[in-house]
Amino acid sequence: MNLYTKIILIIVIISVNVPFAMATGAVSVICPEDLEDFPERRADQILALAATVPGVHTITSIGGTNGQGAIKGIHQYRSDTRQWTPAGELPIPISLGDGARMPDGRILIAGGNTGSAFTNRCFIYDPATWQVAETTPSPSAVGAYSLVSYGDGILKIGGSYRENWPTPVNETFYFDINTQTWSPGPSLPEPTMWACAENVDGNVVVCGGYSATLDGPSGLTFKLRYDGGSGTSEFEVGASMPRNGVWGGGSAVIDGNLLSYGGVDQ
């Protein structure tokens, strides 16, 4: 993309305030600089943003597939050098996974596809030191799940087991950052995988994803409030996404709203 190229994105904006509503629109985006091309072709990797030192921001790409299978490699893009560099590797290949930032900036990876099996092995990656530490395995060995930092922990949402692929599950599990232990979370209103999920003002907002019932994208949107200590939860179902929703899209939180973009709608 050239300097100051203007691109138009079709987006969905979900407001978590009253009313729990949704809107679509075309947004003009100014890209102020080119990014260096990624060192290799890669898909299904985990992407995470971090500020490793004051004034320096990074994009970390973890695992994924390169056309020949799942890989271990980790690369990092730095805003000061504007270059991608190798930044360590996982002990095992991982694709179809997700990552969530912990309060100290480290990233939790909660299993995924190794190429030969789905694993529940979990790892914590430090983008500042490039070190990887193994932590407590997740109760579920699924792929295409979503991770959300929430309270003093991280919530693992949905996904699909290899033996039933691509049938999603309604399971959630809560990882306590302090004790590094997992516990069962609330069951989802609908099984999902490849959903967009973000923490918006203390609410876990989940939208879209793949539905086995529809054999395609789900337009379901809901808010979840969960107390990991007591195990109590509360759901609020919102407006359906336009075009029956998408799966595998990207998401971000902007001014108290969840922005959902891209994905697959068939």
Coordinates of C-alpha atoms in Angstrom, one line a residue:
M1 CA 0.0 0.0 0.0
N2 CA 1.5 3.4 -1.0
L3 CA 1.9 6.4 1.2
Y4 CA -1.4 7.9 2.3
T5 CA -3.5 5.5 0.2
K6 CA -7.1 5.8 1.1
I7 CA -9.0 2.5 1.4
I8 CA -12.7 1.8 2.0
L9 CA -13.6 -0.9 4.5
I10 CA -17.1 -2.4 5.0
I11 CA -17.4 -2.6 8.8
V12 CA -19.8 -3.5 11.5
I13 CA -19.8 -1.3 14.7
I14 CA -21.4 -2.7 17.8
S15 CA -22.3 -0.4 20.6
V16 CA -22.5 -2.1 24.0
N17 CA -24.3 0.8 25.5
V18 CA -28.1 1.1 25.5
P19 CA -29.5 0.3 23.0
F20 CA -27.2 -2.8 22.3
A21 CA -27.3 -1.9 18.7
M22 CA -25.3 -2.3 15.5
A23 CA -24.5 -0.2 12.4
T24 CA -22.7 -0.7 9.2
G25 CA -20.8 1.8 7.1
A26 CA -17.9 2.7 4.8
V27 CA -14.9 4.2 6.6
S28 CA -12.0 6.0 5.0
V29 CA -8.7 4.9 6.4
I30 CA -5.5 6.7 6.0
C31 CA -2.4 4.5 6.0
P32 CA 0.6 6.7 6.9
E33 CA 3.4 4.3 6.0
D34 CA 4.2 1.1 4.2
L35 CA 5.0 -2.0 6.3
E36 CA 7.7 -4.3 5.3
D37 CA 6.5 -7.5 3.6
F38 CA 6.2 -10.5 5.9
P39 CA 9.3 -12.8 5.5
E40 CA 7.2 -15.7 4.3
R41 CA 3.7 -16.7 3.2
R42 CA 1.7 -17.5 6.3
A43 CA -1.9 -18.0 7.4
D44 CA -3.9 -18.8 10.6
Q45 CA -1.2 -17.3 12.8
I46 CA -1.7 -15.5 16.1
L47 CA -1.3 -11.7 15.9
A48 CA -0.7 -9.6 19.0
L49 CA 0.1 -5.9 19.6
A50 CA 2.3 -4.7 22.4
A51 CA 4.5 -1.9 23.6
T52 CA 7.8 -3.5 24.5
V53 CA 9.5 -0.3 25.5
P54 CA 8.2 3.3 25.8
G55 CA 7.5 4.7 22.3
V56 CA 8.1 1.4 20.5
H57 CA 5.2 -0.7 19.5
T58 CA 5.4 -4.2 18.1
I59 CA 3.2 -6.7 16.1
T60 CA 4.0 -10.3 17.0
S61 CA 3.1 -13.1 14.7
I62 CA 3.0 -16.5 16.4
G63 CA 2.8 -19.9 14.6
G64 CA 0.4 -20.4 11.8
T65 CA 0.7 -22.4 8.6
N66 CA 3.1 -21.8 5.6
G67 CA 1.4 -24.0 3.0
Q68 CA 3.3 -27.1 4.2
G69 CA 1.8 -27.4 7.6
A70 CA 1.7 -25.8 11.1
I71 CA 4.9 -24.0 12.2
K72 CA 6.7 -22.9 15.4
G73 CA 8.2 -19.6 14.2
I74 CA 7.6 -16.3 15.8
H75 CA 8.3 -13.0 14.1
Q76 CA 8.1 -9.4 15.4
Y77 CA 7.6 -6.1 13.7
R78 CA 9.0 -3.1 15.5
S79 CA 7.8 0.5 14.9
D80 CA 11.2 2.0 15.3
T81 CA 13.0 -0.2 12.8
R82 CA 10.0 -0.9 10.6
Q83 CA 11.2 -4.4 10.0
W84 CA 10.2 -8.0 10.7
T85 CA 12.7 -10.0 12.7
P86 CA 12.7 -13.6 14.0
A87 CA 11.7 -13.5 17.7
G88 CA 11.9 -17.0 19.0
E89 CA 9.7 -20.0 18.4
L90 CA 7.1 -22.2 20.1
P91 CA 8.1 -25.7 21.4
I92 CA 5.6 -27.2 19.0
P93 CA 3.9 -26.0 15.8
I94 CA 0.6 -24.2 16.4
S95 CA -2.1 -23.0 14.0
L96 CA -5.8 -22.3 14.5
G97 CA -5.0 -20.8 17.9
D98 CA -5.5 -17.5 19.5
G99 CA -3.5 -15.2 21.8
A100 CA -4.5 -12.8 24.6
R101 CA -2.4 -10.2 26.3
M102 CA -1.9 -10.4 30.0
P103 CA -1.7 -7.3 32.2
D104 CA 2.1 -7.5 32.1
G105 CA 2.3 -7.6 28.3
R106 CA 2.9 -11.3 27.9
I107 CA 0.7 -13.3 25.6
L108 CA -1.2 -16.6 26.4
I109 CA -1.6 -19.1 23.6
A110 CA -4.1 -21.8 24.6
G111 CA -3.4 -24.7 22.2
G112 CA -4.5 -25.4 18.6
N113 CA -3.6 -27.5 15.6
T114 CA -0.1 -29.0 15.6
G115 CA -0.6 -30.4 12.1
S116 CA -1.0 -34.0 13.3
A117 CA -3.4 -33.4 16.2
F118 CA -5.2 -30.7 18.2
T119 CA -3.3 -30.0 21.5
N120 CA -4.3 -28.5 24.8
R121 CA -0.7 -27.4 25.7
C122 CA -0.6 -23.8 26.6
F123 CA 2.3 -21.3 26.4
I124 CA 3.1 -17.8 27.6
Y125 CA 5.2 -15.7 25.3
D126 CA 7.1 -12.6 26.4
P127 CA 7.4 -10.2 23.4
A128 CA 10.1 -8.1 25.3
T129 CA 12.5 -11.0 25.9
W130 CA 11.3 -13.5 23.2
Q131 CA 11.1 -16.2 25.8
V132 CA 8.4 -18.9 25.8
A133 CA 7.2 -20.7 29.0
E134 CA 4.8 -23.6 29.1
T135 CA 1.9 -23.3 31.6
T136 CA -1.0 -25.3 32.7
P137 CA -2.8 -27.2 29.8
S138 CA -6.2 -26.1 28.9
P139 CA -9.1 -28.5 29.6
S140 CA -10.1 -28.3 25.9
A141 CA -8.0 -29.4 22.9
V142 CA -9.8 -27.3 20.3
G143 CA -8.9 -25.2 17.3
A144 CA -10.5 -21.9 16.1
Y145 CA -11.3 -20.7 19.6
S146 CA -11.2 -17.1 20.8
L147 CA -9.3 -15.7 23.8
V148 CA -10.3 -12.6 25.7
S149 CA -8.5 -10.9 28.6
Y150 CA -11.1 -10.4 31.3
G151 CA -10.7 -9.4 35.0
D152 CA -7.8 -11.3 36.5
G153 CA -7.8 -13.9 33.8
I154 CA -8.4 -14.9 30.3
L155 CA -11.6 -16.5 28.9
K156 CA -11.3 -19.2 26.2
I157 CA -14.4 -19.3 24.1
G158 CA -15.8 -22.0 21.8
G159 CA -13.8 -23.7 19.1
S160 CA -14.0 -27.2 17.6
Y161 CA -12.5 -30.6 18.5
R162 CA -10.5 -32.3 15.7
E163 CA -12.7 -35.5 15.8
N164 CA -15.8 -33.4 15.2
W165 CA -14.4 -30.7 13.0
P166 CA -16.0 -28.3 12.0
T167 CA -18.7 -28.7 14.6
P168 CA -18.3 -25.9 17.2
V169 CA -18.8 -26.2 21.0
N170 CA -20.5 -23.9 23.5
E171 CA -17.7 -24.5 26.1
T172 CA -15.7 -21.7 27.8
F173 CA -12.8 -22.0 30.3
Y174 CA -11.3 -19.4 32.5
F175 CA -7.5 -19.1 33.0
D176 CA -6.6 -17.4 36.3
I177 CA -3.4 -15.3 35.6
N178 CA -2.3 -15.3 39.3
T179 CA -2.5 -19.1 39.9
Q180 CA -2.2 -20.1 36.2
T181 CA -5.0 -22.6 36.6
W182 CA -8.1 -23.3 34.5
S183 CA -11.7 -23.6 35.6
P184 CA -15.0 -24.2 33.6
G185 CA -16.7 -21.0 32.5
P186 CA -20.3 -20.4 31.5
S187 CA -21.9 -22.3 28.5
L188 CA -22.5 -20.1 25.5
P189 CA -26.0 -19.3 24.2
E190 CA -24.9 -21.0 20.9
P191 CA -21.9 -23.1 19.9
T192 CA -19.4 -21.0 18.0
M193 CA -15.9 -21.0 16.5
W194 CA -13.8 -18.4 14.7
A195 CA -15.9 -15.7 16.5
C196 CA -14.9 -12.1 17.1
A197 CA -14.5 -11.5 20.9
E198 CA -13.3 -8.5 22.8
N199 CA -13.4 -7.0 26.3
V200 CA -15.5 -3.8 25.9
D201 CA -15.8 -1.8 29.2
G202 CA -15.8 -4.9 31.4
N203 CA -18.1 -6.9 29.1
V204 CA -17.0 -9.8 26.9
V205 CA -18.7 -9.1 23.6
V206 CA -18.9 -12.0 21.1
C207 CA -20.2 -11.6 17.5
G208 CA -20.3 -13.8 14.5
G209 CA -18.5 -17.1 14.2
Y210 CA -19.2 -20.4 12.4
S211 CA -22.6 -22.1 13.2
A212 CA -23.0 -25.9 12.6
T213 CA -26.8 -25.4 12.6
L214 CA -26.5 -22.9 9.7
D215 CA -23.5 -24.6 8.1
G216 CA -22.1 -21.2 7.7
P217 CA -21.6 -17.8 9.5
S218 CA -23.7 -16.9 12.5
G219 CA -25.1 -13.5 13.1
L220 CA -25.5 -13.9 16.8
T221 CA -24.1 -11.2 19.0
F222 CA -24.1 -11.3 22.8
K223 CA -22.6 -9.7 25.9
L224 CA -21.2 -11.8 28.7
R225 CA -20.5 -10.7 32.3
Y226 CA -18.6 -13.4 34.2
D227 CA -17.2 -13.6 37.8
G228 CA -14.3 -16.1 37.7
G229 CA -14.3 -16.3 41.5
S230 CA -17.9 -17.2 42.1
G231 CA -18.6 -18.7 38.7
T232 CA -21.7 -16.6 38.2
S233 CA -22.5 -15.3 34.7
E234 CA -25.0 -13.2 32.8
F235 CA -25.7 -13.0 29.1
E236 CA -27.5 -10.3 27.0
V237 CA -28.3 -11.1 23.4
G238 CA -28.0 -8.2 21.0
A239 CA -29.0 -7.4 17.4
S240 CA -28.0 -9.9 14.7
M241 CA -25.1 -9.0 12.5
P242 CA -25.9 -7.8 8.9
R243 CA -25.6 -10.3 6.0
N244 CA -26.1 -13.2 8.5
G245 CA -22.7 -12.4 10.0
V246 CA -19.2 -13.6 9.3
W247 CA -16.6 -16.0 10.7
G248 CA -12.9 -15.6 10.9
G249 CA -13.0 -11.8 10.9
G250 CA -10.9 -9.3 12.7
S251 CA -12.0 -7.1 15.6
A252 CA -10.9 -4.2 17.7
V253 CA -12.2 -1.9 20.5
I254 CA -12.6 1.8 19.5
D255 CA -14.2 4.4 21.8
G256 CA -16.2 1.8 23.8
N257 CA -17.5 0.0 20.6
L258 CA -16.5 -3.3 19.1
L259 CA -15.4 -3.0 15.5
S260 CA -15.8 -6.1 13.4
Y261 CA -14.2 -6.3 9.9
G262 CA -13.6 -8.7 7.1
G263 CA -14.1 -12.5 7.5
V264 CA -16.0 -15.1 5.5
D265 CA -19.8 -14.7 4.8
Q266 CA -20.4 -18.0 3.1

